[in-house]
PDB file of C-alpha atoms in Angstrom:
ATOM      1  CA  MET C   1      23.412  11.227  12.532  1.00 49.00           C
ATOM      2  CA  ALA C   2      23.457   9.219  15.743  1.00 50.00           C
ATOM      3  CA  ARG C   3      24.506   5.925  14.187  1.00 50.00           C
ATOM      4  CA  ASP C   4      27.240   7.521  12.081  1.00 50.00           C
ATOM      5  CA  LEU C   5      28.630   9.389  15.099  1.00 44.00           C
ATOM      6  CA  ALA C   6      28.562   6.274  17.244  1.00 47.00           C
ATOM      7  CA  GLU C   7      30.356   4.254  14.563  1.00 48.00           C
ATOM      8  CA  ALA C   8      32.950   6.997  14.017  1.00 46.00           C
ATOM      9  CA  ASN C   9      33.619   7.243  17.755  1.00 50.00           C
ATOM     10  CA  GLY C  10      33.924   3.490  18.121  1.00 59.00           C
ATOM     11  CA  ALA C  11      30.969   3.376  20.522  1.00 70.00           C
ATOM     12  CA  ALA C  12      29.217   0.069  21.120  1.00 76.00           C
ATOM     13  CA  LEU C  13      25.780   1.611  21.689  1.00 85.00           C
ATOM     14  CA  ILE C  14      23.873   4.412  19.989  1.00 76.00           C
ATOM     15  CA  GLU C  15      22.681   6.993  22.513  1.00 75.00           C
ATOM     16  CA  LEU C  16      19.052   7.936  21.824  1.00 75.00           C
ATOM     17  CA  GLU C  17      16.389   9.829  23.729  1.00 78.00           C
ATOM     18  CA  HIS C  18      13.497   7.709  22.421  1.00 82.00           C
ATOM     19  CA  ARG C  19      12.860   4.154  21.361  1.00 89.00           C
ATOM     20  CA  ASP C  20      13.016   3.787  17.589  1.00 90.00           C
ATOM     21  CA  ALA C  21       9.242   3.674  17.123  1.00 95.00           C
ATOM     22  CA  ASP C  22       8.874   7.046  18.876  1.00 96.00           C
ATOM     23  CA  VAL C  23      11.590   8.998  17.051  1.00 93.00           C
ATOM     24  CA  PRO C  24       9.877  11.989  15.370  1.00 95.00           C
ATOM     25  CA  LEU C  25      10.884  13.736  12.191  1.00 96.00           C
ATOM     26  CA  SER C  26      13.668  16.268  12.559  1.00 94.00           C
ATOM     27  CA  GLU C  27      13.156  19.770  11.160  1.00 95.00           C
ATOM     28  CA  LEU C  28      14.892  18.615   7.992  1.00 94.00           C
ATOM     29  CA  GLY C  29      12.764  15.470   7.890  1.00 94.00           C
ATOM     30  CA  GLN C  30       9.573  17.538   8.174  1.00 95.00           C
ATOM     31  CA  ARG C  31      10.702  19.757   5.296  1.00 94.00           C
ATOM     32  CA  GLN C  32      11.410  16.639   3.261  1.00 94.00           C
ATOM     33  CA  ALA C  33       7.943  15.255   4.053  1.00 96.00           C
ATOM     34  CA  ASP C  34       6.287  18.557   3.127  1.00 96.00           C
ATOM     35  CA  ALA C  35       8.242  18.654  -0.131  1.00 95.00           C
ATOM     36  CA  LEU C  36       7.153  15.112  -0.955  1.00 96.00           C
ATOM     37  CA  GLY C  37       3.539  16.076  -0.322  1.00 97.00           C
ATOM     38  CA  ALA C  38       3.843  19.150  -2.542  1.00 96.00           C
ATOM     39  CA  TRP C  39       5.288  17.036  -5.342  1.00 96.00           C
ATOM     40  CA  MET C  40       2.479  14.476  -5.091  1.00 97.00           C
ATOM     41  CA  ALA C  41      -0.158  17.222  -4.996  1.00 97.00           C
ATOM     42  CA  GLY C  42       1.306  18.537  -8.238  1.00 96.00           C
ATOM     43  CA  LEU C  43       0.847  15.225 -10.064  1.00 96.00           C
ATOM     44  CA  PRO C  44      -2.081  14.820 -12.464  1.00 97.00           C
ATOM     45  CA  GLU C  45      -5.182  13.814 -10.522  1.00 96.00           C
ATOM     46  CA  GLN C  46      -5.203  10.342 -12.062  1.00 95.00           C
ATOM     47  CA  GLU C  47      -1.696   9.739 -10.668  1.00 96.00           C
ATOM     48  CA  ARG C  48      -2.215  10.919  -7.082  1.00 97.00           C
ATOM     49  CA  PRO C  49      -2.627   8.383  -4.269  1.00 97.00           C
ATOM     50  CA  THR C  50      -6.166   7.428  -3.315  1.00 96.00           C
ATOM     51  CA  LEU C  51      -5.118   5.237  -0.376  1.00 97.00           C
ATOM     52  CA  ILE C  52      -2.332   6.002   2.111  1.00 98.00           C
ATOM     53  CA  LEU C  53      -0.881   3.293   4.353  1.00 99.00           C
ATOM     54  CA  SER C  54       1.732   4.026   6.996  1.00 99.00           C
ATOM     55  CA  SER C  55       4.014   2.265   9.428  1.00 99.00           C
ATOM     56  CA  THR C  56       3.115   2.729  13.090  1.00 98.00           C
ATOM     57  CA  TYR C  57       6.420   4.532  13.717  1.00 98.00           C
ATOM     58  CA  VAL C  58       5.982   8.224  14.570  1.00 98.00           C
ATOM     59  CA  ARG C  59       8.217   9.547  11.798  1.00 97.00           C
ATOM     60  CA  ALA C  60       6.394   7.498   9.178  1.00 98.00           C
ATOM     61  CA  ARG C  61       2.981   8.655  10.439  1.00 98.00           C
ATOM     62  CA  GLN C  62       4.161  12.269  10.351  1.00 98.00           C
ATOM     63  CA  THR C  63       5.353  11.828   6.767  1.00 98.00           C
ATOM     64  CA  ALA C  64       2.068  10.227   5.717  1.00 98.00           C
ATOM     65  CA  ALA C  65       0.122  13.031   7.414  1.00 98.00           C
ATOM     66  CA  ALA C  66       2.138  15.656   5.530  1.00 98.00           C
ATOM     67  CA  VAL C  67       1.259  14.000   2.227  1.00 98.00           C
ATOM     68  CA  ALA C  68      -2.408  13.712   3.203  1.00 98.00           C
ATOM     69  CA  ARG C  69      -2.518  17.449   4.036  1.00 97.00           C
ATOM     70  CA  ALA C  70      -0.935  18.340   0.722  1.00 98.00           C
ATOM     71  CA  LEU C  71      -3.549  16.211  -1.057  1.00 98.00           C
ATOM     72  CA  SER C  72      -6.336  17.922   0.949  1.00 97.00           C
ATOM     73  CA  GLN C  73      -7.246  14.611   2.546  1.00 95.00           C
ATOM     74  CA  PRO C  74      -8.458  14.438   6.176  1.00 90.00           C
ATOM     75  CA  ALA C  75      -6.075  13.307   8.906  1.00 79.00           C
ATOM     76  CA  ASP C  76      -7.942  10.018   9.310  1.00 88.00           C
ATOM     77  CA  ALA C  77      -7.338   9.238   5.638  1.00 92.00           C
ATOM     78  CA  VAL C  78      -4.061   7.560   6.630  1.00 97.00           C
ATOM     79  CA  SER C  79      -4.395   3.882   7.552  1.00 97.00           C
ATOM     80  CA  VAL C  80      -1.745   2.931  10.121  1.00 98.00           C
ATOM     81  CA  ASP C  81      -0.635  -0.698   9.949  1.00 98.00           C
ATOM     82  CA  GLU C  82       1.849  -2.366  12.296  1.00 98.00           C
ATOM     83  CA  ARG C  83       2.864  -4.790   9.548  1.00 99.00           C
ATOM     84  CA  LEU C  84       4.702  -1.879   7.896  1.00 99.00           C
ATOM     85  CA  ARG C  85       7.003  -1.272  10.883  1.00 98.00           C
ATOM     86  CA  GLU C  86      10.746  -1.478  10.414  1.00 97.00           C
ATOM     87  CA  LYS C  87      12.549  -4.787  10.819  1.00 97.00           C
ATOM     88  CA  GLU C  88      12.927  -5.600  14.499  1.00 96.00           C
ATOM     89  CA  PHE C  89      16.503  -6.005  15.732  1.00 95.00           C
ATOM     90  CA  GLY C  90      15.823  -7.777  19.016  1.00 96.00           C
ATOM     91  CA  VAL C  91      18.832  -7.927  21.351  1.00 95.00           C
ATOM     92  CA  LEU C  92      20.943  -6.091  18.739  1.00 95.00           C
ATOM     93  CA  ASP C  93      18.767  -2.963  18.882  1.00 92.00           C
ATOM     94  CA  ARG C  94      20.903   0.201  19.279  1.00 90.00           C
ATOM     95  CA  TYR C  95      24.189  -1.678  18.849  1.00 92.00           C
ATOM     96  CA  THR C  96      26.699  -0.462  16.291  1.00 90.00           C
ATOM     97  CA  THR C  97      28.559  -2.906  14.066  1.00 88.00           C
ATOM     98  CA  SER C  98      31.598  -2.747  16.325  1.00 90.00           C
ATOM     99  CA  GLY C  99      29.344  -3.123  19.371  1.00 93.00           C
ATOM    100  CA  ILE C 100      27.799  -6.294  17.951  1.00 94.00           C
ATOM    101  CA  LEU C 101      31.222  -7.776  17.245  1.00 94.00           C
ATOM    102  CA  ALA C 102      32.446  -6.983  20.752  1.00 94.00           C
ATOM    103  CA  THR C 103      29.312  -7.915  22.694  1.00 95.00           C
ATOM    104  CA  PHE C 104      27.746 -10.688  20.613  1.00 97.00           C
ATOM    105  CA  PRO C 105      30.614 -12.314  18.662  1.00 97.00           C
ATOM    106  CA  GLU C 106      28.682 -15.573  18.310  1.00 98.00           C
ATOM    107  CA  LEU C 107      25.745 -13.730  16.701  1.00 97.00           C
ATOM    108  CA  ALA C 108      28.074 -11.833  14.398  1.00 97.00           C
ATOM    109  CA  GLU C 109      29.550 -15.164  13.320  1.00 97.00           C
ATOM    110  CA  GLN C 110      26.104 -16.687  12.790  1.00 97.00           C
ATOM    111  CA  ARG C 111      25.013 -13.723  10.661  1.00 96.00           C
ATOM    112  CA  LYS C 112      28.166 -14.097   8.598  1.00 95.00           C
ATOM    113  CA  LEU C 113      27.459 -17.808   8.178  1.00 98.00           C
ATOM    114  CA  VAL C 114      23.765 -17.724   7.237  1.00 98.00           C
ATOM    115  CA  GLY C 115      23.699 -14.276   5.603  1.00 96.00           C
ATOM    116  CA  LYS C 116      21.623 -11.201   6.478  1.00 94.00           C
ATOM    117  CA  PHE C 117      18.594 -12.422   4.506  1.00 98.00           C
ATOM    118  CA  TYR C 118      18.036 -15.408   6.823  1.00 98.00           C
ATOM    119  CA  PHE C 119      19.685 -14.196  10.029  1.00 98.00           C
ATOM    120  CA  ARG C 120      17.226 -13.656  12.899  1.00 98.00           C
ATOM    121  CA  PRO C 121      18.712 -12.093  16.061  1.00 98.00           C
ATOM    122  CA  PRO C 122      17.185 -13.256  19.355  1.00 98.00           C
ATOM    123  CA  GLY C 123      13.945 -11.343  19.854  1.00 98.00           C
ATOM    124  CA  GLY C 124      14.191  -9.867  16.365  1.00 98.00           C
ATOM    125  CA  GLU C 125      13.357 -10.622  12.754  1.00 98.00           C
ATOM    126  CA  SER C 126      15.049 -11.854   9.622  1.00 98.00           C
ATOM    127  CA  TRP C 127      14.281 -10.369   6.223  1.00 98.00           C
ATOM    128  CA  CYS C 128      12.171 -13.487   5.616  1.00 98.00           C
ATOM    129  CA  ASP C 129      10.043 -12.621   8.658  1.00 99.00           C
ATOM    130  CA  VAL C 130       9.434  -9.127   7.267  1.00 99.00           C
ATOM    131  CA  ILE C 131       8.542 -10.541   3.860  1.00 99.00           C
ATOM    132  CA  PHE C 132       6.061 -12.911   5.504  1.00 98.00           C
ATOM    133  CA  ARG C 133       4.119 -10.054   7.119  1.00 98.00           C
ATOM    134  CA  LEU C 134       4.222  -7.973   3.942  1.00 99.00           C
ATOM    135  CA  ARG C 135       2.697 -10.825   1.923  1.00 98.00           C
ATOM    136  CA  SER C 136      -0.500 -10.418   3.944  1.00 98.00           C
ATOM    137  CA  ILE C 137      -0.641  -6.704   3.092  1.00 98.00           C
ATOM    138  CA  VAL C 138      -0.307  -7.497  -0.607  1.00 97.00           C
ATOM    139  CA  GLY C 139      -3.147 -10.003  -0.225  1.00 96.00           C
ATOM    140  CA  ASP C 140      -5.332  -7.422   1.536  1.00 97.00           C
ATOM    141  CA  LEU C 141      -4.734  -4.881  -1.227  1.00 97.00           C
ATOM    142  CA  GLN C 142      -5.541  -7.419  -3.940  1.00 94.00           C
ATOM    143  CA  ARG C 143      -8.809  -8.377  -2.228  1.00 96.00           C
ATOM    144  CA  ASN C 144     -10.056  -5.076  -0.891  1.00 96.00           C
ATOM    145  CA  HIS C 145      -8.521  -2.227  -2.879  1.00 96.00           C
ATOM    146  CA  VAL C 146      -8.551  -3.230  -6.532  1.00 92.00           C
ATOM    147  CA  GLY C 147      -7.867  -0.185  -8.697  1.00 92.00           C
ATOM    148  CA  ALA C 148      -6.637   1.997  -5.839  1.00 95.00           C
ATOM    149  CA  ARG C 149      -3.489   4.076  -6.201  1.00 97.00           C
ATOM    150  CA  VAL C 150      -1.687   3.123  -3.023  1.00 98.00           C
ATOM    151  CA  LEU C 151       1.009   5.097  -1.207  1.00 98.00           C
ATOM    152  CA  ILE C 152       2.898   3.089   1.428  1.00 99.00           C
ATOM    153  CA  VAL C 153       5.058   5.027   3.881  1.00 99.00           C
ATOM    154  CA  GLY C 154       7.585   2.699   5.450  1.00 98.00           C
ATOM    155  CA  HIS C 155      11.281   2.128   6.026  1.00 97.00           C
ATOM    156  CA  GLN C 156      14.444   0.908   4.318  1.00 95.00           C
ATOM    157  CA  VAL C 157      13.934  -2.835   4.778  1.00 97.00           C
ATOM    158  CA  ILE C 158      10.213  -2.503   4.042  1.00 98.00           C
ATOM    159  CA  VAL C 159      10.961  -0.914   0.679  1.00 98.00           C
ATOM    160  CA  ASN C 160      13.452  -3.618  -0.238  1.00 98.00           C
ATOM    161  CA  CYS C 161      11.204  -6.454   0.897  1.00 98.00           C
ATOM    162  CA  PHE C 162       8.276  -5.098  -1.108  1.00 98.00           C
ATOM    163  CA  ARG C 163      10.589  -4.995  -4.132  1.00 98.00           C
ATOM    164  CA  TYR C 164      11.540  -8.602  -3.459  1.00 98.00           C
ATOM    165  CA  LEU C 165       7.854  -9.584  -3.474  1.00 98.00           C
ATOM    166  CA  ILE C 166       6.575  -7.464  -6.341  1.00 97.00           C
ATOM    167  CA  GLU C 167       9.498  -8.114  -8.690  1.00 97.00           C
ATOM    168  CA  ARG C 168       9.781 -11.777  -7.670  1.00 97.00           C
ATOM    169  CA  MET C 169      13.447 -11.521  -6.829  1.00 98.00           C
ATOM    170  CA  ASP C 170      15.762 -14.031  -5.236  1.00 98.00           C
ATOM    171  CA  GLU C 171      18.062 -13.505  -2.265  1.00 98.00           C
ATOM    172  CA  ALA C 172      21.118 -12.562  -4.311  1.00 98.00           C
ATOM    173  CA  THR C 173      19.246  -9.958  -6.361  1.00 98.00           C
ATOM    174  CA  ILE C 174      17.664  -8.067  -3.459  1.00 98.00           C
ATOM    175  CA  LEU C 175      20.853  -8.120  -1.384  1.00 98.00           C
ATOM    176  CA  GLY C 176      22.722  -6.777  -4.395  1.00 98.00           C
ATOM    177  CA  ILE C 177      20.267  -3.882  -4.560  1.00 97.00           C
ATOM    178  CA  ASP C 178      20.629  -3.340  -0.816  1.00 96.00           C
ATOM    179  CA  ARG C 179      24.411  -3.077  -1.179  1.00 95.00           C
ATOM    180  CA  GLU C 180      24.002  -0.308  -3.764  1.00 95.00           C
ATOM    181  CA  GLY C 181      23.020   2.129  -1.018  1.00 92.00           C
ATOM    182  CA  ASP C 182      20.308   3.235   1.354  1.00 92.00           C
ATOM    183  CA  VAL C 183      16.868   4.405   0.320  1.00 94.00           C
ATOM    184  CA  PRO C 184      16.798   8.209   0.762  1.00 94.00           C
ATOM    185  CA  ASN C 185      14.301   9.688   3.190  1.00 93.00           C
ATOM    186  CA  CYS C 186      11.086  10.431   1.266  1.00 94.00           C
ATOM    187  CA  GLY C 187      12.553   8.658  -1.753  1.00 95.00           C
ATOM    188  CA  VAL C 188       9.900   7.227  -4.060  1.00 97.00           C
ATOM    189  CA  THR C 189       9.766   3.699  -5.439  1.00 98.00           C
ATOM    190  CA  GLU C 190       6.852   3.513  -7.883  1.00 98.00           C
ATOM    191  CA  TYR C 191       5.036   0.773  -9.785  1.00 98.00           C
ATOM    192  CA  VAL C 192       2.289   0.930 -12.382  1.00 96.00           C
ATOM    193  CA  ALA C 193       0.084  -1.790 -13.799  1.00 93.00           C
ATOM    194  CA  ALA C 194       1.884  -3.794 -16.493  1.00 93.00           C
ATOM    195  CA  ALA C 195       0.393  -4.339 -19.947  1.00 90.00           C
ATOM    196  CA  ASP C 196      -0.755  -7.848 -18.992  1.00 88.00           C
ATOM    197  CA  GLY C 197      -2.973  -6.402 -16.275  1.00 82.00           C
ATOM    198  CA  GLN C 198      -1.745  -9.093 -13.875  1.00 84.00           C
ATOM    199  CA  SER C 199       1.539  -7.675 -12.618  1.00 91.00           C
ATOM    200  CA  LEU C 200       3.276  -4.423 -11.717  1.00 95.00           C
ATOM    201  CA  LYS C 201       6.069  -2.666 -13.573  1.00 96.00           C
ATOM    202  CA  LEU C 202       8.787  -0.665 -11.806  1.00 97.00           C
ATOM    203  CA  VAL C 203       8.752   2.973 -12.941  1.00 96.00           C
ATOM    204  CA  ARG C 204      11.329   4.487 -10.618  1.00 96.00           C
ATOM    205  CA  THR C 205      13.199   3.789  -7.422  1.00 96.00           C
ATOM    206  CA  LYS C 206      14.982   6.034  -4.912  1.00 94.00           C
ATOM    207  CA  PHE C 207      13.448   8.965  -6.784  1.00 94.00           C
ATOM    208  CA  VAL C 208      13.852  12.299  -5.027  1.00 91.00           C
ATOM    209  CA  SER C 209      11.387  15.008  -6.083  1.00 84.00           C
ATOM    210  CA  PRO C 210      12.761  18.329  -7.412  1.00 78.00           C
ATOM    211  CA  GLU C 211      11.772  20.083  -4.172  1.00 72.00           C
ATOM    212  CA  LEU C 212      13.562  17.415  -2.127  1.00 66.00           C
ATOM    213  CA  ALA C 213      16.657  17.716  -4.303  1.00 67.00           C
ATOM    214  CA  GLN C 214      17.124  21.231  -2.912  1.00 66.00           C
ATOM    215  CA  GLU C 215      17.503  19.767   0.593  1.00 63.00           C
ATOM    216  CA  PRO C 216      20.353  17.564   1.894  1.00 64.00           C
ATOM    217  CA  VAL C 217      19.583  13.969   0.932  1.00 61.00           C
ATOM    218  CA  THR C 218      19.489  11.835   4.065  1.00 64.00           C
ATOM    219  CA  THR C 219      18.603   8.261   4.978  1.00 64.00           C
ATOM    220  CA  GLU C 220      17.360   6.543   8.116  1.00 58.00           C
ATOM    221  CA  SER C 221      20.922   6.057   9.332  1.00 44.00           C
ATOM    222  CA  ASP C 222      20.135   7.974  12.535  1.00 38.00           C
ATOM    223  CA  ARG C 223      17.727   5.313  13.773  1.00 46.00           C
ATOM    224  CA  PRO C 224      18.713   2.507  16.147  1.00 42.00           C
ATOM    225  CA  ALA C 225      20.501  -0.083  14.092  1.00 45.00           C
ATOM    226  CA  GLY C 226      21.057  -3.728  14.526  1.00 50.00           C
ATOM    227  CA  ALA C 227      22.023  -6.104  11.756  1.00 48.00           C
ATOM    228  CA  ARG C 228      19.755  -4.691   9.103  1.00 63.00           C
TER     229      ARG C 228
END
């Protein structure tokens, strides 16, 4: 993966052919997306998604399209929403950890001081900024899609920030979960309606379908990385 190689080589910058938003699925990523779609198509009808939302990033749209095909839904069944994009890294985009320390020592110190939850790099976003835009999506779903079974195709920080919102976590709890490891590509975090009818209950997280388990498990570590 590009980030891992850059870190291992001590490089300050990750060399990429595309901007992050335009990075397509690799051959492995496409197989993972197809496997996810096959698994969802095999669920009982009452458990399959009826609404698919996707990040604007190419790889997310390709994953959502693969699921839609497997569910025999038309291509325009996927609703693309810029609020689901990955956290923006601003001036730290494409920099490795060592590159940030060498090039922006004052920003590295600030991040250490305020913590990654609140740290906002120049031109970028903090986790709080991401949570703010996701709150409006939750509101839209509550108003306009009551009863829908919603599939959201996003990214690592998006998954964690939705967990923060839905499970009403605090900073320490969500950062503890983040430290446990990355969300696998095409990993599933699932909620169902709780018995009170007013909240959601976590069913599974970082779930990899049986078909996916036959492939190498990867994460988004090959994307441009700032201080995630």
